[in-house]
CSV table of C-alpha atoms in Angstrom, one decimal:
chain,number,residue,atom,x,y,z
A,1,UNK,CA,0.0,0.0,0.0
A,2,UNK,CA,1.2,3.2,-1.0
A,3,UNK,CA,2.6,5.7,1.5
A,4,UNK,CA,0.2,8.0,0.7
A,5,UNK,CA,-2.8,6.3,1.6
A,6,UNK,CA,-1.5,5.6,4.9
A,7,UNK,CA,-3.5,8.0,8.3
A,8,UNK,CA,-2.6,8.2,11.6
A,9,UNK,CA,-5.3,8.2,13.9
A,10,UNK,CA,-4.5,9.4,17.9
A,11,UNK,CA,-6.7,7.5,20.8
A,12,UNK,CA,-7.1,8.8,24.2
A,13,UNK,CA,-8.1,7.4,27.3
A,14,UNK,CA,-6.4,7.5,30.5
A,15,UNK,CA,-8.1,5.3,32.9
A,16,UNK,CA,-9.5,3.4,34.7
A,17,UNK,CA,-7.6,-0.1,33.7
A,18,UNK,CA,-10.8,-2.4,33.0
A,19,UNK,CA,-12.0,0.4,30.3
A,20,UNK,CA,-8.5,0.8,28.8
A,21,UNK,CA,-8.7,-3.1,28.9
A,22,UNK,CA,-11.8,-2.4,26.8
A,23,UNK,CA,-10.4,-0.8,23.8
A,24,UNK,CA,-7.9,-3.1,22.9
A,25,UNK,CA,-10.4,-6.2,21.2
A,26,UNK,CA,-12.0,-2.5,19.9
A,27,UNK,CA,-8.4,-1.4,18.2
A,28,UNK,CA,-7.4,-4.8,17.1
A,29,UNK,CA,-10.5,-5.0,15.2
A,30,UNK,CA,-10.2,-1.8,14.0
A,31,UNK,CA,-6.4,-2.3,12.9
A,32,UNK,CA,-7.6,-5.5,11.0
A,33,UNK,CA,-10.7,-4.0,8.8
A,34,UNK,CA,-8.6,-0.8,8.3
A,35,UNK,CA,-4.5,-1.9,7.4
A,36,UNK,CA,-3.6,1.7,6.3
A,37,UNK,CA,-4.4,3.4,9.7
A,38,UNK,CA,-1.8,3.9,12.0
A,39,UNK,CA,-2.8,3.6,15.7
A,40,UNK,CA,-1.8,4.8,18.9
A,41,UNK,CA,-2.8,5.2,22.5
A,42,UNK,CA,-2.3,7.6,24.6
A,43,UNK,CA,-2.7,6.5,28.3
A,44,UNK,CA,-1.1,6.5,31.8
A,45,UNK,CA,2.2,4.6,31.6
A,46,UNK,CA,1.1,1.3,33.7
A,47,UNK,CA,-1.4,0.9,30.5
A,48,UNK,CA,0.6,-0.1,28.1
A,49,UNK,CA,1.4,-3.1,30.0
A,50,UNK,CA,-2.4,-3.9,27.8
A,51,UNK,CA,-1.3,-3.2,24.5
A,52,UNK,CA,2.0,-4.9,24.2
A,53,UNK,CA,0.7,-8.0,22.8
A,54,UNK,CA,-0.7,-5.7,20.0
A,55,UNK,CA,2.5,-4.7,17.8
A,56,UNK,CA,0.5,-3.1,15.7
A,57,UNK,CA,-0.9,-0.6,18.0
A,58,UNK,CA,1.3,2.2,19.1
A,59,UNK,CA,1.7,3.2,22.9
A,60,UNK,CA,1.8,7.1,24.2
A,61,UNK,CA,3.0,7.5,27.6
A,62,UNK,CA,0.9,9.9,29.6
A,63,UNK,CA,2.0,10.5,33.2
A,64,UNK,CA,-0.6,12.7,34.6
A,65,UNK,CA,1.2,12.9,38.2
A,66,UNK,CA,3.9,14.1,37.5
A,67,UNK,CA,4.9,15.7,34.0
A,68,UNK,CA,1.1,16.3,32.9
A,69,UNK,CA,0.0,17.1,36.0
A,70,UNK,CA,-2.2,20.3,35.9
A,71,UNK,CA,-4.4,22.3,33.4
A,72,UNK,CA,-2.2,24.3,31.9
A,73,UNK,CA,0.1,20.9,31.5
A,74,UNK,CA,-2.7,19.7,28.7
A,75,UNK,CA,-1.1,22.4,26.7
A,76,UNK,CA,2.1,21.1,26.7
A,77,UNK,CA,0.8,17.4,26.3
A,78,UNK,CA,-0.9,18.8,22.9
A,79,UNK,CA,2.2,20.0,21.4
A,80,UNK,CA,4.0,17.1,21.7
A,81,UNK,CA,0.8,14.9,19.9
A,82,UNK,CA,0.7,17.5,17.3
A,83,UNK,CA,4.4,16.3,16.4
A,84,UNK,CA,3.0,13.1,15.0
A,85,UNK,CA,0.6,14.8,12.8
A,86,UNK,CA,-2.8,12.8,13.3
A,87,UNK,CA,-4.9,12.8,10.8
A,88,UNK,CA,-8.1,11.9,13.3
A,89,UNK,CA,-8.2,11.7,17.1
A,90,UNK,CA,-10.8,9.7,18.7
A,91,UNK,CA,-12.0,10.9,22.0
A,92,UNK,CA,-13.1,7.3,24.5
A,93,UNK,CA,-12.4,8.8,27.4
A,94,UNK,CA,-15.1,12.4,27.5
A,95,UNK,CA,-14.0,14.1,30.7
A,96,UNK,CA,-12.0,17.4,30.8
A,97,UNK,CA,-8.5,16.5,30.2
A,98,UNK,CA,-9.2,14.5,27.1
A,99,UNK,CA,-12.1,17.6,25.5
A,100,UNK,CA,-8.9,20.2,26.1
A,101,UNK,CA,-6.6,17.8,23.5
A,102,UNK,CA,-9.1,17.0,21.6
A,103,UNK,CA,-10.6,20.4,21.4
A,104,UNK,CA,-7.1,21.9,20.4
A,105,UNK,CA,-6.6,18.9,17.6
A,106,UNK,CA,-9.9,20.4,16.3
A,107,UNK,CA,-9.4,24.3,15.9
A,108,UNK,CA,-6.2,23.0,14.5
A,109,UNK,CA,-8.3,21.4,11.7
A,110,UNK,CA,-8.0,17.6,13.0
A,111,UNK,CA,-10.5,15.5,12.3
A,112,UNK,CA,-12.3,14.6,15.7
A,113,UNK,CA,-14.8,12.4,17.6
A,114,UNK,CA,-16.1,11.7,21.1
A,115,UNK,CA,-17.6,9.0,23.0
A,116,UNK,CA,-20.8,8.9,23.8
A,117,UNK,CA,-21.5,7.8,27.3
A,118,UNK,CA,-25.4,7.8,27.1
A,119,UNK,CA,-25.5,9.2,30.4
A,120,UNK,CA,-29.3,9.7,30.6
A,121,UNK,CA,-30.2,5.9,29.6
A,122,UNK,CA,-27.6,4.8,32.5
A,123,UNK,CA,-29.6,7.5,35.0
A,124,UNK,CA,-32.5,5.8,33.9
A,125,UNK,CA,-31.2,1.8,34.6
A,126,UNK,CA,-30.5,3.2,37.7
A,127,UNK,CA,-33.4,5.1,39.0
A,128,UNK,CA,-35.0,3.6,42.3
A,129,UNK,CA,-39.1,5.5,40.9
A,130,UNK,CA,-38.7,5.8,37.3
A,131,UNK,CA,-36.4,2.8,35.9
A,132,UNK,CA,-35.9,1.9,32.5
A,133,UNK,CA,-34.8,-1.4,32.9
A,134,UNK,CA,-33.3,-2.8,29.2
A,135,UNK,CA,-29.4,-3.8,27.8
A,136,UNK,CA,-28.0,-0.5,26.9
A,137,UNK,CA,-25.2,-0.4,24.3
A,138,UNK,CA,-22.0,-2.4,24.9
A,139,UNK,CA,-19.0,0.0,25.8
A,140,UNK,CA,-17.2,-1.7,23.3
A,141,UNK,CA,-19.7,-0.7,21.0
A,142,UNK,CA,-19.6,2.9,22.0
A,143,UNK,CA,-16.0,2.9,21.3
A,144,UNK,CA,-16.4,1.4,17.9
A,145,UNK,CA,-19.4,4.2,17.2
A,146,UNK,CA,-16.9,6.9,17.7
A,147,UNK,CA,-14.5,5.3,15.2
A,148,UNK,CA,-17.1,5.2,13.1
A,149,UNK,CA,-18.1,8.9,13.9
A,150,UNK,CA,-14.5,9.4,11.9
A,151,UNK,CA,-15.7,7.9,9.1
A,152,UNK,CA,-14.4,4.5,9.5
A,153,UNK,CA,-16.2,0.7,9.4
A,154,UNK,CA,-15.9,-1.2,11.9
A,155,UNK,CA,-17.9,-4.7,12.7
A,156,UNK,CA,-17.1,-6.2,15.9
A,157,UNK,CA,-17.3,-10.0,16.1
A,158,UNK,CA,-17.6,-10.2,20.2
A,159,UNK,CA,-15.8,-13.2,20.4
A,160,UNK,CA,-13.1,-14.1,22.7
A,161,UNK,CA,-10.2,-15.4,20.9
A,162,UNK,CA,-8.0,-17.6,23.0
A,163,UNK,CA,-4.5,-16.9,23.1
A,164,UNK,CA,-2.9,-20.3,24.4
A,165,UNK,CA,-3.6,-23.6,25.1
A,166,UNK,CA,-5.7,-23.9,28.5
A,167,UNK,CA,-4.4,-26.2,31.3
A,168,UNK,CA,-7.0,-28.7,32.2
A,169,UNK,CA,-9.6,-27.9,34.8
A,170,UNK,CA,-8.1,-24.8,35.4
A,171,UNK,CA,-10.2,-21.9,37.4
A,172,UNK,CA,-9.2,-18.4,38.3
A,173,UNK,CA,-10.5,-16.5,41.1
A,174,UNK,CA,-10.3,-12.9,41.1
A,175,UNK,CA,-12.5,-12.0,44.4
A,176,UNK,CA,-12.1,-8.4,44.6
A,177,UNK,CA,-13.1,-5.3,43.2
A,178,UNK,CA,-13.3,-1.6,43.9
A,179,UNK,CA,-16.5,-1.7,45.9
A,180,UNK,CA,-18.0,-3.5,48.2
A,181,UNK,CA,-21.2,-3.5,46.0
A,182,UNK,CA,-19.3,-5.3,43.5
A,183,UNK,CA,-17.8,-7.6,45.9
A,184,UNK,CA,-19.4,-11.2,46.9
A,185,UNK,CA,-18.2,-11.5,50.5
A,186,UNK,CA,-15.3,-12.9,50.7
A,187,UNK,CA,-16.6,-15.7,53.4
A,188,UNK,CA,-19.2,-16.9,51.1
A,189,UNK,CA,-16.3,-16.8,48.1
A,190,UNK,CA,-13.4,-18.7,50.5
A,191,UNK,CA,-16.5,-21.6,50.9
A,192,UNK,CA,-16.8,-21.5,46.6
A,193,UNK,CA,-12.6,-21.8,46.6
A,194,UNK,CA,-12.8,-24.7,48.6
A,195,UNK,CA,-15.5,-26.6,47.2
A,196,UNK,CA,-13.9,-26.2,43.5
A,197,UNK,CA,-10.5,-27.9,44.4
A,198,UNK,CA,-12.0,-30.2,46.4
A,199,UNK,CA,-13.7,-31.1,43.3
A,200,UNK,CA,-10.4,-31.4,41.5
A,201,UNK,CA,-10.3,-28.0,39.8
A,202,UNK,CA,-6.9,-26.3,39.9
A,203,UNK,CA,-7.6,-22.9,41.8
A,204,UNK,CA,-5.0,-19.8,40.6
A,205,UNK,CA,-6.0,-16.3,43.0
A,206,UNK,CA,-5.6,-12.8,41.6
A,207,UNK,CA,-5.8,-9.7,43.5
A,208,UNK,CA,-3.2,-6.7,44.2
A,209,UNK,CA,-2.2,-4.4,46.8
A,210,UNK,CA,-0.8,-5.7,50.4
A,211,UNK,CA,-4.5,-6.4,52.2
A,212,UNK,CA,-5.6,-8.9,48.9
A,213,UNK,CA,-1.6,-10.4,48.7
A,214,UNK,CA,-2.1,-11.5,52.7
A,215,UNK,CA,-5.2,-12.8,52.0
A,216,UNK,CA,-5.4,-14.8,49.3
A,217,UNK,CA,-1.8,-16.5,51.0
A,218,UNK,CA,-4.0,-17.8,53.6
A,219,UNK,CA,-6.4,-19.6,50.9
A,220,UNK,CA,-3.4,-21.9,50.1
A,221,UNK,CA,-4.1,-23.4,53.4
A,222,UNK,CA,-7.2,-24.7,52.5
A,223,UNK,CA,-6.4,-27.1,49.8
A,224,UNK,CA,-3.2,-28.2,47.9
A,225,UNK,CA,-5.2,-27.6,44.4
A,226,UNK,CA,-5.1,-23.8,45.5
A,227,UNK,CA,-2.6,-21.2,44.5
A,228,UNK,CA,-2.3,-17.5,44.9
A,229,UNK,CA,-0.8,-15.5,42.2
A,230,UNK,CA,-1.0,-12.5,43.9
A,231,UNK,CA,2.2,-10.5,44.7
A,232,UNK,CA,4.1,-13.4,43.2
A,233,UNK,CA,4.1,-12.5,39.7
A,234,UNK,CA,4.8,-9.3,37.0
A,235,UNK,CA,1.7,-8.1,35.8
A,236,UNK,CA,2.6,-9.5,32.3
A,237,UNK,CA,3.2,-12.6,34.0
A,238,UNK,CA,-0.5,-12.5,35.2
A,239,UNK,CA,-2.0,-12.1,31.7
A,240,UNK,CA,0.2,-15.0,30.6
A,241,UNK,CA,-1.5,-17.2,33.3
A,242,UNK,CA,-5.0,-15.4,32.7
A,243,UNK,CA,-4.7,-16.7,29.1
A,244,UNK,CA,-3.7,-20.4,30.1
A,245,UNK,CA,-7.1,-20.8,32.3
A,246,UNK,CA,-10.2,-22.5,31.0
A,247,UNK,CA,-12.2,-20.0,33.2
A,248,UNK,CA,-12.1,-17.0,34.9
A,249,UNK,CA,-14.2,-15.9,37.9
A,250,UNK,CA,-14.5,-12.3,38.5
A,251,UNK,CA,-16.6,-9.9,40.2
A,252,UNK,CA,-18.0,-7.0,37.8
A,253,UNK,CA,-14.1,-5.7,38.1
A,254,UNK,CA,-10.9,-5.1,35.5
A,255,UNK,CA,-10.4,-9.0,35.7
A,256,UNK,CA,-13.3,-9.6,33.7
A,257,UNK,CA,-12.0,-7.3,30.9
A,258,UNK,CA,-8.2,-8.7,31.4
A,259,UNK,CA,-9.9,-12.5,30.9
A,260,UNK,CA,-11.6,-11.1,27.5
A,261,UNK,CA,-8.1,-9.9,26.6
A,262,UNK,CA,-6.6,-12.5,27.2
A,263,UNK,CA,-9.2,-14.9,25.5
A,264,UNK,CA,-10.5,-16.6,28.7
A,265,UNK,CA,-14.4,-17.6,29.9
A,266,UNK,CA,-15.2,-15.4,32.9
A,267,UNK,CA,-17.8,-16.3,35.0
A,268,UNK,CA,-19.0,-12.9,36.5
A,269,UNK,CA,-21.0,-12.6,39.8
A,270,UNK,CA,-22.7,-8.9,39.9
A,271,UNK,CA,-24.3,-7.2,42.7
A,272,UNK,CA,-24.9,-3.6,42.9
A,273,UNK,CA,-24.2,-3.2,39.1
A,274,UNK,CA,-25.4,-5.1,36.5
A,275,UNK,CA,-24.5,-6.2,32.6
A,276,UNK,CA,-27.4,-3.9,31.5
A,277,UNK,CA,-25.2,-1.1,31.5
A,278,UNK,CA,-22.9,-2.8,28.8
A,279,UNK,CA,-19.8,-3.4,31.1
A,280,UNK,CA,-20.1,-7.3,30.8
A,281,UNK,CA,-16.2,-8.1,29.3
A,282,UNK,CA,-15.9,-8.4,26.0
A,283,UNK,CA,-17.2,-11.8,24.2
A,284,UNK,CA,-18.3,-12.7,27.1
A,285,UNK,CA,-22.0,-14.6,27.5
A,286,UNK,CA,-24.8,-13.1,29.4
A,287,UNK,CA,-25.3,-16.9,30.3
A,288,UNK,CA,-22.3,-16.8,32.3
A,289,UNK,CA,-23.6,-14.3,34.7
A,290,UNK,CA,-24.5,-15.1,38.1
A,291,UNK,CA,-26.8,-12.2,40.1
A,292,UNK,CA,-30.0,-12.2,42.1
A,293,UNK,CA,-32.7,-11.8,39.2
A,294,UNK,CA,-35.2,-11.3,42.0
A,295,UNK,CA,-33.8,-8.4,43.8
A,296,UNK,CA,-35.8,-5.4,42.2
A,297,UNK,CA,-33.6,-2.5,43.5
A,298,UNK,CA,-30.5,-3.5,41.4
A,299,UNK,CA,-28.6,-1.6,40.1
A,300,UNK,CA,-28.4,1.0,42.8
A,301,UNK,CA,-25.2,2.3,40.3
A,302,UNK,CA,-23.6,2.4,37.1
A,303,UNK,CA,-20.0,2.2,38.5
A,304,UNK,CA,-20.3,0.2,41.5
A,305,UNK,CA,-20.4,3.7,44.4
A,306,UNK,CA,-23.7,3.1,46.2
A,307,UNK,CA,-26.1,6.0,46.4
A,308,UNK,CA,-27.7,7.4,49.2
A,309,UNK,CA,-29.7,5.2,51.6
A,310,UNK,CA,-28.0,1.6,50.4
A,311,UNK,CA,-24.6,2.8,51.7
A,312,UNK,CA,-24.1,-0.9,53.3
A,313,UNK,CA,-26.8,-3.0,51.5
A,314,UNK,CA,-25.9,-6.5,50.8
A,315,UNK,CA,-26.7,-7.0,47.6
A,316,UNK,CA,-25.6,-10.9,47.8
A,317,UNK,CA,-27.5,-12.0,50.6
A,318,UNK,CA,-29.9,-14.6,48.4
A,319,UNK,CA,-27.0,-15.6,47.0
A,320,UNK,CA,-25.1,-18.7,49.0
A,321,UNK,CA,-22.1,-19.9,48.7
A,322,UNK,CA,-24.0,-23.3,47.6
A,323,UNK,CA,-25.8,-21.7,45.0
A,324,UNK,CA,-22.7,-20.1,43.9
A,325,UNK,CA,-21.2,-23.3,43.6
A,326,UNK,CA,-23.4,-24.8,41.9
A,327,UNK,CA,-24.3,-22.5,39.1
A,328,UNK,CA,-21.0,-22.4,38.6
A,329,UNK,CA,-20.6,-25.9,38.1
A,330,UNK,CA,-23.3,-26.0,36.0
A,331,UNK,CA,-21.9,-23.4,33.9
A,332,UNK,CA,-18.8,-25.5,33.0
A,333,UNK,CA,-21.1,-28.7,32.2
A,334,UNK,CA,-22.6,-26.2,29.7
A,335,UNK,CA,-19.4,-25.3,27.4
């Protein structure tokens, strides 16, 4: 293909790590149906840990702590982009930092687009009087829309794609997540560990941070079919383990979105949230959802932060660690 015919087109989003997670199935797509676009990312530095598997997707540092801290920093951050001459610039991200590049790319005569976040249909899944309660748009569809915004096609299979061969009767567990609301109590989940490698199911732990490391430790004690991950291994390390598993279990958390990266089954046990709001991982099945169907009020949020008035609501508490088990079982009958 001729040089000419060749566009760069600049992506931005800077967090949080399960949306980054997001775009990649998005770009790789996109980088398939499209060969003479040139992509890259710009993101927080730890990001690009996501996209190295992806040689054909560029990675753009972005630390926002330290040398792009501050408004008046996004200026600075522009000028450098602007040396790469973009022809488009796709906005994922919508909040203030990524509007100031983008809105500079545009008075500059750049080609621009901006995620929709369909913020009053998520208000509405979410309202305790009024709710709306239907699937809204996947978030890795919204991502493609603002590709498309650009002018481009792009058809989405939504298909995990496994990315090695998958040791036997292996399970991840990934217990935690950034709210309790997202959370299934870590009792009930312990009980759930157990039960699995007593059924002869190798059990791998995930988790980060000093609290989870010390925890999951203690869940080696319980059987010898269980092993914690966590604190052991480099976070590439992780992914290459997340890829080898036949499933992984998650809460509504980055996990889920690393397993679809990675091309592993996650089982996913929501609370406070639910898949309606079009967060369920990529390629993942709405049949591999566990949640209490019956419990009206759900979801109390979009992002997991309880409102007002369900501060400490347990939002598993029809949900045993049985019944846990055994859906789960169930679900890996069903293949």
């Amino acid at each position: 293909m001729e040089k000419k015919n060749h566009k760069k087109l600049l992506v931005l989003r800077f967090s949080a790590l399960g949306d980054v997670t997001m775009i990649a199935p998005v770009l790789q797509e996109f980088v398939e149906q499209n060969p003479n676009v040139e992509v890259y990312v710009a993101s927080r530095p730890f990001m690009g840990n996501i996209f190295k598997q992806f040689p054909q997707i560029k990675f753009i540092s972005v630390d926002l702590n330290k040398e792009y801290k501050g408004f008046f920093s996004l200026f600075k951050l522009y000028k450098e982009l602007k040396q790469y001459n973009f022809d488009y610039v796709a906005d994922l991200h919508n909040v203030i930092r990524s509007k100031v590049i983008t809105t500079l790319f545009k008075l500059n005569g750049t080609k621009t687009a901006t995620l929709n976040k369909g913020r009053a249909e998520k208000r509405a899944l979410v309202d305790q009087k009024n709710r709306v309660f239907k699937q809204l748009k996947l978030t890795t569809e919204r991502y493609a829309d603002v590709l498309r915004q650009l002018g481009f096609n792009v058809n989405l299979k939504h298909k995990i794609e496994p990315k090695s061969i998958k040791e036997p009767k292996s399970i991840g567990i990934a217990p935690f997540a950034a709210f309790t609301s997202k959370m299934y109590p870590i009792e009930k989940m312990k009980i759930v560990a157990k039960k699995l490698a007593e059924n002869g199911y190798k059990i791998y732990l995930f988790g980060g941070g000093e609290t989870e490391i010390n925890e999951l430790k203690t869940w080696e004690n319980f059987n010898p079919n269980i092993k914690s991950l966590a604190g052991t291994v480099s976070f590439e390390e992780e992914l290459q383990a997340i890829a080898k598993l036949e499933v992984m279990i998650s809460m509504d958390s980055a996990n889920m979105h690393l397993a679809s990266l990675m091309g592993t089954r996650t089982i996913s046990i929501w609370g406070g949230t639910h898949p309606f709001a079009g967060f369920l991982g990529y390629g993942q099945s709405i049949n591999d959802v566990i949640q209490d169907e019956t419990m009206k009020i759900r979801p109390t949020s979009i992002f997991g932060k309880n409102p007002k008035g369900f501060e400490n609501y347990d939002y598993f508490q029809n949900l045993s660690a049985d019944d846990v088990y055994l859906q789960i079982v169930n679900k890996l009958k069903n293949q």
